[in-house]
Amino acid sequence: MSNITAPTFGGQARLLSVAGYRGSQVVTNAEMCQWLDSSDEWIKQRTGITERRWAKPDETVLQMAINASENAIRRAGLTASDIDAVVVSTVSHHQPSPALAPTLAAALGTDGVPAFDISAACAGFCYLVEVARSLIASGAARHVLIAASERLSDLIDRSDRSTAFLFGDGAGAAVVGVSDTPGIGTCVWGTDGTRDAVVGIEAWPNAVAAGHAYPQIFMDGPQVFRWAATEVAAQALAAVEAAGITPADLDVFIGHQANSRIIDAMLRRLNLPEHVTVSRDIRIQGNTSAASIPIAMAELLESGAASPGQLALIVGFGAGLTYAAQVVTLP
């Protein structure tokens, strides 16, 4: 374990807490294959997924965000009145306006604080961490609630054997607060809009014209794999260096839970030592976009596989193409 070097352009902040919420319906590979032309073995070999969590009708994007957020606030030892801002990442809140964050803030009782959404797909949680850190560094807030909530099971084409089995539903939330020592390293983030057709969600007019209840996810899996395994992995290594540490100083690696083979490829590129705990939450959850990292982080801490105070590299990547990575001290 080593200390994080504070970003040169900001102040000091850290994660005070994290909490996750999983959709309550467990869907196994065998169940998926009742309507999908695939097999349990093929899905496990290609992705590492054995089951995924889907939300039931009452587990809305808002309700899952409320559940995760209430637990995050409680675990931080705070109340709703202590929260100075609420920022949400989601791609499955289907009402263009108002954003989900103001409704979440009102439901939590945060008394009219600034609240807004971002759309950074599967990099969303890492973006949220940097936005919260920046708000604290600027003096605009002392405690920022960040939440990511997704119902991706609504957005899949159940007959698409290349994507249907990948996605799950859930929410993750964290409180970022002022710290005496830096607990969030420099964020290495960016986009490549020239490849916006590689992965994403179809436009509403196209969905309506096709008779879809919701817009559907599209993805060129091989392109995503190559990009994540090479370019995103390089940016993750840059985030470790920007934090003023080496891979040997890390205790935990939490990559976006998109595919176990992508995680393996990143590990090879990063050359992480054997002592580093690696999240494999994809196995039981599926891909929950922006919610995947906080759900995985909460699980590692709750299970004892990781401990508060350890250094973790978190890496998100997805539609945009969008990526972000930073080193954080676990809450």
Short mmCIF file of C-alpha atoms in Angstrom, two decimals:
data_model
loop_
_atom_site.label_atom_id
_atom_site.label_comp_id
_atom_site.label_asym_id
_atom_site.label_seq_id
_atom_site.Cartn_x
_atom_site.Cartn_y
_atom_site.Cartn_z
CA MET A 1 0.00 0.00 0.00
CA SER A 2 1.24 3.47 -0.87
CA ASN A 3 -0.07 7.01 -0.75
CA ILE A 4 -1.85 8.61 -3.69
CA THR A 5 -0.37 11.77 -5.14
CA ALA A 6 -3.06 14.46 -5.16
CA PRO A 7 -4.03 15.90 -8.55
CA THR A 8 -2.02 19.06 -9.09
CA PHE A 9 -5.10 21.05 -10.05
CA GLY A 10 -7.35 20.12 -7.14
CA GLY A 11 -7.83 19.66 -3.43
CA GLN A 12 -8.29 16.57 -1.36
CA ALA A 13 -11.28 14.24 -1.43
CA ARG A 14 -12.01 10.57 -0.84
CA LEU A 15 -14.75 8.00 -1.05
CA LEU A 16 -16.53 7.93 2.30
CA SER A 17 -18.80 5.00 1.46
CA VAL A 18 -20.13 2.80 -1.31
CA ALA A 19 -23.25 0.66 -1.65
CA GLY A 20 -24.75 -1.55 -4.32
CA TYR A 21 -28.19 -2.85 -5.20
CA ARG A 22 -28.81 -5.84 -7.45
CA GLY A 23 -31.96 -6.60 -9.40
CA SER A 24 -33.79 -9.29 -7.44
CA GLN A 25 -34.46 -11.71 -10.31
CA VAL A 26 -31.65 -14.23 -10.90
CA VAL A 27 -31.51 -15.34 -14.54
CA THR A 28 -29.19 -18.27 -15.23
CA ASN A 29 -27.52 -19.09 -18.53
CA ALA A 30 -29.82 -22.10 -18.84
CA GLU A 31 -32.85 -19.82 -18.59
CA MET A 32 -31.40 -17.45 -21.18
CA CYS A 33 -30.93 -20.34 -23.58
CA GLN A 34 -34.64 -21.17 -23.48
CA TRP A 35 -35.16 -18.31 -25.94
CA LEU A 36 -31.61 -17.72 -27.17
CA ASP A 37 -29.65 -19.89 -29.58
CA SER A 38 -26.69 -20.48 -27.27
CA SER A 39 -25.49 -22.70 -24.42
CA ASP A 40 -24.39 -22.32 -20.82
CA GLU A 41 -20.87 -23.47 -21.67
CA TRP A 42 -20.51 -21.10 -24.63
CA ILE A 43 -21.64 -18.10 -22.57
CA LYS A 44 -19.28 -18.94 -19.70
CA GLN A 45 -16.31 -19.44 -22.02
CA ARG A 46 -16.93 -16.21 -23.92
CA THR A 47 -17.81 -13.94 -21.00
CA GLY A 48 -17.35 -15.60 -17.61
CA ILE A 49 -21.04 -15.04 -16.84
CA THR A 50 -22.98 -17.83 -15.11
CA GLU A 51 -26.02 -15.74 -14.18
CA ARG A 52 -27.22 -12.16 -14.24
CA ARG A 53 -29.57 -10.05 -12.13
CA TRP A 54 -32.64 -8.51 -13.71
CA ALA A 55 -34.99 -6.06 -12.06
CA LYS A 56 -38.61 -6.89 -11.35
CA PRO A 57 -41.28 -4.37 -12.48
CA ASP A 58 -41.24 -2.42 -9.20
CA GLU A 59 -37.43 -2.14 -9.26
CA THR A 60 -37.31 0.98 -11.40
CA VAL A 61 -34.17 2.90 -12.22
CA LEU A 62 -35.25 5.45 -9.60
CA GLN A 63 -36.10 2.92 -6.91
CA MET A 64 -32.81 1.05 -7.31
CA ALA A 65 -30.94 4.36 -7.11
CA ILE A 66 -32.84 5.26 -3.94
CA ASN A 67 -31.97 1.95 -2.29
CA ALA A 68 -28.26 2.20 -3.09
CA SER A 69 -28.08 5.91 -2.20
CA GLU A 70 -29.78 5.55 1.17
CA ASN A 71 -27.31 2.84 2.13
CA ALA A 72 -24.34 4.89 0.92
CA ILE A 73 -25.42 7.91 2.96
CA ARG A 74 -25.97 5.76 6.04
CA ARG A 75 -22.63 4.00 5.66
CA ALA A 76 -20.89 7.37 5.44
CA GLY A 77 -22.33 8.23 8.85
CA LEU A 78 -24.33 11.09 7.32
CA THR A 79 -27.93 12.09 6.78
CA ALA A 80 -29.62 13.50 3.70
CA SER A 81 -29.20 17.03 5.08
CA ASP A 82 -25.41 16.62 4.87
CA ILE A 83 -25.46 16.08 1.08
CA ASP A 84 -24.50 19.18 -0.93
CA ALA A 85 -24.99 17.82 -4.46
CA VAL A 86 -26.39 14.76 -6.22
CA VAL A 87 -24.95 13.53 -9.53
CA VAL A 88 -26.33 10.51 -11.40
CA SER A 89 -25.08 8.45 -14.34
CA THR A 90 -27.62 6.44 -16.32
CA VAL A 91 -28.42 5.47 -19.90
CA SER A 92 -31.74 3.80 -19.06
CA HIS A 93 -33.76 6.67 -17.59
CA HIS A 94 -36.16 7.04 -20.49
CA GLN A 95 -37.56 10.46 -19.68
CA PRO A 96 -35.36 13.06 -21.38
CA SER A 97 -36.36 15.77 -18.92
CA PRO A 98 -36.30 16.21 -16.02
CA ALA A 99 -33.13 14.29 -15.26
CA LEU A 100 -33.17 11.43 -12.77
CA ALA A 101 -30.95 13.23 -10.23
CA PRO A 102 -33.48 15.90 -9.10
CA THR A 103 -36.13 13.23 -8.56
CA LEU A 104 -33.63 11.10 -6.64
CA ALA A 105 -32.56 14.09 -4.53
CA ALA A 106 -36.18 14.85 -3.64
CA ALA A 107 -36.88 11.23 -2.75
CA LEU A 108 -33.84 11.18 -0.46
CA GLY A 109 -34.82 14.46 1.23
CA THR A 110 -31.69 16.38 0.31
CA ASP A 111 -33.51 19.74 0.48
CA GLY A 112 -33.08 21.33 -2.94
CA VAL A 113 -29.38 20.76 -3.57
CA PRO A 114 -27.99 20.97 -7.12
CA ALA A 115 -28.69 17.69 -8.89
CA PHE A 116 -27.93 16.65 -12.44
CA ASP A 117 -27.32 13.63 -14.68
CA ILE A 118 -24.36 12.72 -16.85
CA SER A 119 -24.32 10.25 -19.73
CA ALA A 120 -20.98 8.49 -19.98
CA ALA A 121 -22.25 4.94 -20.44
CA CYS A 122 -20.07 2.27 -18.80
CA ALA A 123 -17.43 4.84 -17.83
CA GLY A 124 -20.10 6.70 -15.87
CA PHE A 125 -19.03 5.85 -12.32
CA CYS A 126 -15.42 6.91 -12.91
CA TYR A 127 -16.75 10.15 -14.41
CA LEU A 128 -18.94 10.63 -11.35
CA VAL A 129 -15.97 10.22 -9.02
CA GLU A 130 -14.03 12.89 -10.89
CA VAL A 131 -17.00 15.27 -11.04
CA ALA A 132 -17.52 14.88 -7.28
CA ARG A 133 -13.82 15.33 -6.56
CA SER A 134 -13.80 18.49 -8.64
CA LEU A 135 -16.83 19.92 -6.83
CA ILE A 136 -15.11 19.34 -3.52
CA ALA A 137 -11.79 20.72 -4.76
CA SER A 138 -13.51 23.91 -5.92
CA GLY A 139 -15.17 24.42 -2.57
CA ALA A 140 -18.65 24.03 -4.07
CA ALA A 141 -19.47 21.03 -1.87
CA ARG A 142 -18.27 19.05 1.11
CA HIS A 143 -20.32 15.89 0.53
CA VAL A 144 -21.42 14.73 -2.92
CA LEU A 145 -23.70 11.76 -3.49
CA ILE A 146 -22.96 9.95 -6.75
CA ALA A 147 -25.24 7.22 -8.07
CA ALA A 148 -25.40 5.00 -11.15
CA SER A 149 -28.56 3.05 -11.90
CA GLU A 150 -29.42 0.89 -14.92
CA ARG A 151 -32.19 -1.43 -16.19
CA LEU A 152 -30.46 -2.84 -19.24
CA SER A 153 -32.68 -5.92 -19.44
CA ASP A 154 -35.30 -3.61 -20.99
CA LEU A 155 -32.92 -2.71 -23.81
CA ILE A 156 -31.77 -6.08 -25.10
CA ASP A 157 -32.83 -7.94 -28.21
CA ARG A 158 -33.50 -11.34 -26.64
CA SER A 159 -32.82 -13.10 -29.94
CA ASP A 160 -29.36 -11.53 -30.40
CA ARG A 161 -26.93 -14.27 -29.38
CA SER A 162 -24.02 -11.81 -29.40
CA THR A 163 -25.38 -9.39 -26.76
CA ALA A 164 -28.59 -10.59 -25.06
CA PHE A 165 -26.90 -12.61 -22.31
CA LEU A 166 -24.45 -9.86 -21.32
CA PHE A 167 -26.57 -7.35 -19.46
CA GLY A 168 -28.04 -7.01 -16.00
CA ASP A 169 -29.82 -4.50 -13.78
CA GLY A 170 -28.72 -2.74 -10.63
CA ALA A 171 -27.51 0.44 -8.99
CA GLY A 172 -24.47 1.64 -7.11
CA ALA A 173 -23.91 4.76 -5.06
CA ALA A 174 -21.12 6.41 -3.12
CA VAL A 175 -20.52 9.50 -1.03
CA VAL A 176 -17.42 11.54 -1.84
CA GLY A 177 -16.28 13.94 0.85
CA VAL A 178 -13.53 16.25 2.04
CA SER A 179 -10.41 14.47 3.22
CA ASP A 180 -7.27 15.41 5.17
CA THR A 181 -5.24 13.32 2.74
CA PRO A 182 -5.84 12.64 -0.96
CA GLY A 183 -7.95 9.55 -1.56
CA ILE A 184 -8.69 10.04 -5.26
CA GLY A 185 -5.91 10.17 -7.81
CA THR A 186 -5.80 12.06 -11.08
CA CYS A 187 -8.49 10.88 -13.47
CA VAL A 188 -7.26 9.82 -16.90
CA TRP A 189 -10.34 10.14 -19.10
CA GLY A 190 -11.38 10.84 -22.65
CA THR A 191 -13.49 9.91 -25.65
CA ASP A 192 -13.25 8.84 -29.27
CA GLY A 193 -16.40 10.05 -30.99
CA THR A 194 -15.18 8.81 -34.34
CA ARG A 195 -16.16 5.32 -33.14
CA ASP A 196 -19.61 6.17 -31.82
CA ALA A 197 -21.18 3.40 -33.92
CA VAL A 198 -19.23 0.61 -32.21
CA VAL A 199 -21.52 0.30 -29.18
CA GLY A 200 -24.57 2.20 -28.00
CA ILE A 201 -28.36 2.33 -27.83
CA GLU A 202 -30.54 3.00 -30.85
CA ALA A 203 -32.43 6.30 -31.19
CA TRP A 204 -36.04 6.44 -29.99
CA PRO A 205 -37.45 7.18 -33.49
CA ASN A 206 -35.70 4.09 -34.82
CA ALA A 207 -37.02 2.00 -31.94
CA VAL A 208 -40.58 3.20 -32.55
CA ALA A 209 -40.31 2.54 -36.26
CA ALA A 210 -39.07 -0.99 -35.56
CA GLY A 211 -41.85 -1.65 -33.05
CA HIS A 212 -39.52 -1.98 -30.06
CA ALA A 213 -40.88 -1.22 -26.60
CA TYR A 214 -37.54 0.44 -25.75
CA PRO A 215 -34.46 1.36 -27.78
CA GLN A 216 -32.16 -1.63 -28.10
CA ILE A 217 -28.45 -2.02 -27.40
CA PHE A 218 -26.12 -2.53 -30.36
CA MET A 219 -22.49 -3.58 -30.14
CA ASP A 220 -19.59 -4.75 -32.27
CA GLY A 221 -18.09 -7.05 -29.65
CA PRO A 222 -14.71 -7.74 -31.30
CA GLN A 223 -14.04 -4.01 -31.79
CA VAL A 224 -14.93 -3.27 -28.17
CA PHE A 225 -12.66 -6.08 -27.00
CA ARG A 226 -9.66 -4.87 -29.01
CA TRP A 227 -10.14 -1.27 -27.90
CA ALA A 228 -10.52 -2.11 -24.21
CA ALA A 229 -7.67 -4.61 -24.14
CA THR A 230 -5.18 -2.25 -25.74
CA GLU A 231 -6.06 1.45 -25.67
CA VAL A 232 -8.12 1.50 -22.47
CA ALA A 233 -5.60 -0.71 -20.68
CA ALA A 234 -2.88 1.80 -21.62
CA GLN A 235 -4.94 4.63 -20.13
CA ALA A 236 -5.43 2.58 -16.96
CA LEU A 237 -1.68 2.23 -16.62
CA ALA A 238 -1.38 5.99 -17.13
CA ALA A 239 -3.82 6.52 -14.24
CA VAL A 240 -1.60 4.43 -11.96
CA GLU A 241 1.41 6.52 -12.92
CA ALA A 242 -0.57 9.76 -12.51
CA ALA A 243 -1.42 8.72 -8.96
CA GLY A 244 2.29 8.59 -8.18
CA ILE A 245 2.39 4.83 -7.57
CA THR A 246 3.32 1.66 -9.42
CA PRO A 247 1.15 -1.40 -10.17
CA ALA A 248 2.93 -3.18 -7.32
CA ASP A 249 1.43 -0.64 -4.89
CA LEU A 250 -2.12 -1.56 -5.82
CA ASP A 251 -4.23 -3.82 -3.63
CA VAL A 252 -7.38 -4.12 -5.75
CA PHE A 253 -8.38 -3.93 -9.42
CA ILE A 254 -12.00 -3.16 -10.33
CA GLY A 255 -12.49 -2.95 -14.04
CA HIS A 256 -15.86 -2.36 -15.67
CA GLN A 257 -17.65 -5.68 -15.46
CA ALA A 258 -18.24 -6.20 -19.18
CA ASN A 259 -16.50 -9.49 -19.90
CA SER A 260 -14.03 -11.68 -18.01
CA ARG A 261 -11.84 -11.99 -21.11
CA ILE A 262 -11.46 -8.19 -21.24
CA ILE A 263 -10.51 -8.21 -17.56
CA ASP A 264 -7.88 -10.89 -18.26
CA ALA A 265 -6.47 -8.89 -21.17
CA MET A 266 -6.20 -5.76 -19.02
CA LEU A 267 -4.44 -7.69 -16.28
CA ARG A 268 -1.83 -8.87 -18.77
CA ARG A 269 -1.27 -5.32 -20.04
CA LEU A 270 -1.05 -3.88 -16.52
CA ASN A 271 1.20 -6.72 -15.32
CA LEU A 272 -0.39 -6.63 -11.87
CA PRO A 273 1.28 -8.70 -9.14
CA GLU A 274 -0.48 -11.78 -7.78
CA HIS A 275 -1.40 -10.12 -4.48
CA VAL A 276 -3.83 -7.75 -6.20
CA THR A 277 -7.48 -8.69 -5.63
CA VAL A 278 -9.40 -8.68 -8.91
CA SER A 279 -13.16 -8.21 -9.06
CA ARG A 280 -15.06 -10.85 -11.07
CA ASP A 281 -18.54 -9.64 -10.23
CA ILE A 282 -19.49 -10.10 -13.89
CA ARG A 283 -19.94 -13.80 -13.09
CA ILE A 284 -23.14 -13.30 -11.08
CA GLN A 285 -24.34 -9.85 -12.13
CA GLY A 286 -23.81 -9.34 -15.84
CA ASN A 287 -22.91 -5.97 -17.31
CA THR A 288 -24.74 -3.11 -15.55
CA SER A 289 -22.99 -0.28 -17.39
CA ALA A 290 -22.18 2.63 -15.04
CA ALA A 291 -23.41 0.69 -12.01
CA SER A 292 -20.97 -2.19 -12.43
CA ILE A 293 -17.96 -0.69 -10.61
CA PRO A 294 -19.75 0.50 -7.44
CA ILE A 295 -21.72 -2.77 -7.21
CA ALA A 296 -18.46 -4.71 -7.52
CA MET A 297 -16.65 -2.44 -5.05
CA ALA A 298 -19.39 -2.83 -2.45
CA GLU A 299 -19.35 -6.61 -2.86
CA LEU A 300 -15.57 -6.83 -2.33
CA LEU A 301 -15.82 -4.78 0.86
CA GLU A 302 -18.88 -6.58 2.21
CA SER A 303 -17.37 -10.02 1.58
CA GLY A 304 -14.02 -9.11 3.13
CA ALA A 305 -12.16 -9.73 -0.12
CA ALA A 306 -11.03 -6.09 0.08
CA SER A 307 -10.58 -3.76 3.05
CA PRO A 308 -11.10 -0.06 3.76
CA GLY A 309 -7.94 1.94 3.13
CA GLN A 310 -6.62 -0.29 0.37
CA LEU A 311 -5.66 1.22 -2.97
CA ALA A 312 -7.87 0.28 -5.91
CA LEU A 313 -7.56 1.01 -9.61
CA ILE A 314 -11.01 1.52 -11.15
CA VAL A 315 -11.46 1.54 -14.92
CA GLY A 316 -14.63 2.24 -16.90
CA PHE A 317 -15.14 2.13 -20.66
CA GLY A 318 -18.05 2.03 -23.07
CA ALA A 319 -20.21 3.82 -25.61
CA GLY A 320 -18.90 7.08 -26.90
CA LEU A 321 -16.32 5.59 -27.08
CA THR A 322 -15.73 6.78 -23.54
CA TYR A 323 -13.17 5.77 -20.93
CA ALA A 324 -11.93 6.84 -17.50
CA ALA A 325 -9.62 5.46 -14.85
CA GLN A 326 -8.31 6.56 -11.46
CA VAL A 327 -6.76 5.17 -8.29
CA VAL A 328 -8.90 5.49 -5.17
CA THR A 329 -8.59 4.62 -1.52
CA LEU A 330 -11.39 2.21 -0.64
CA PRO A 331 -13.89 3.55 1.91
#
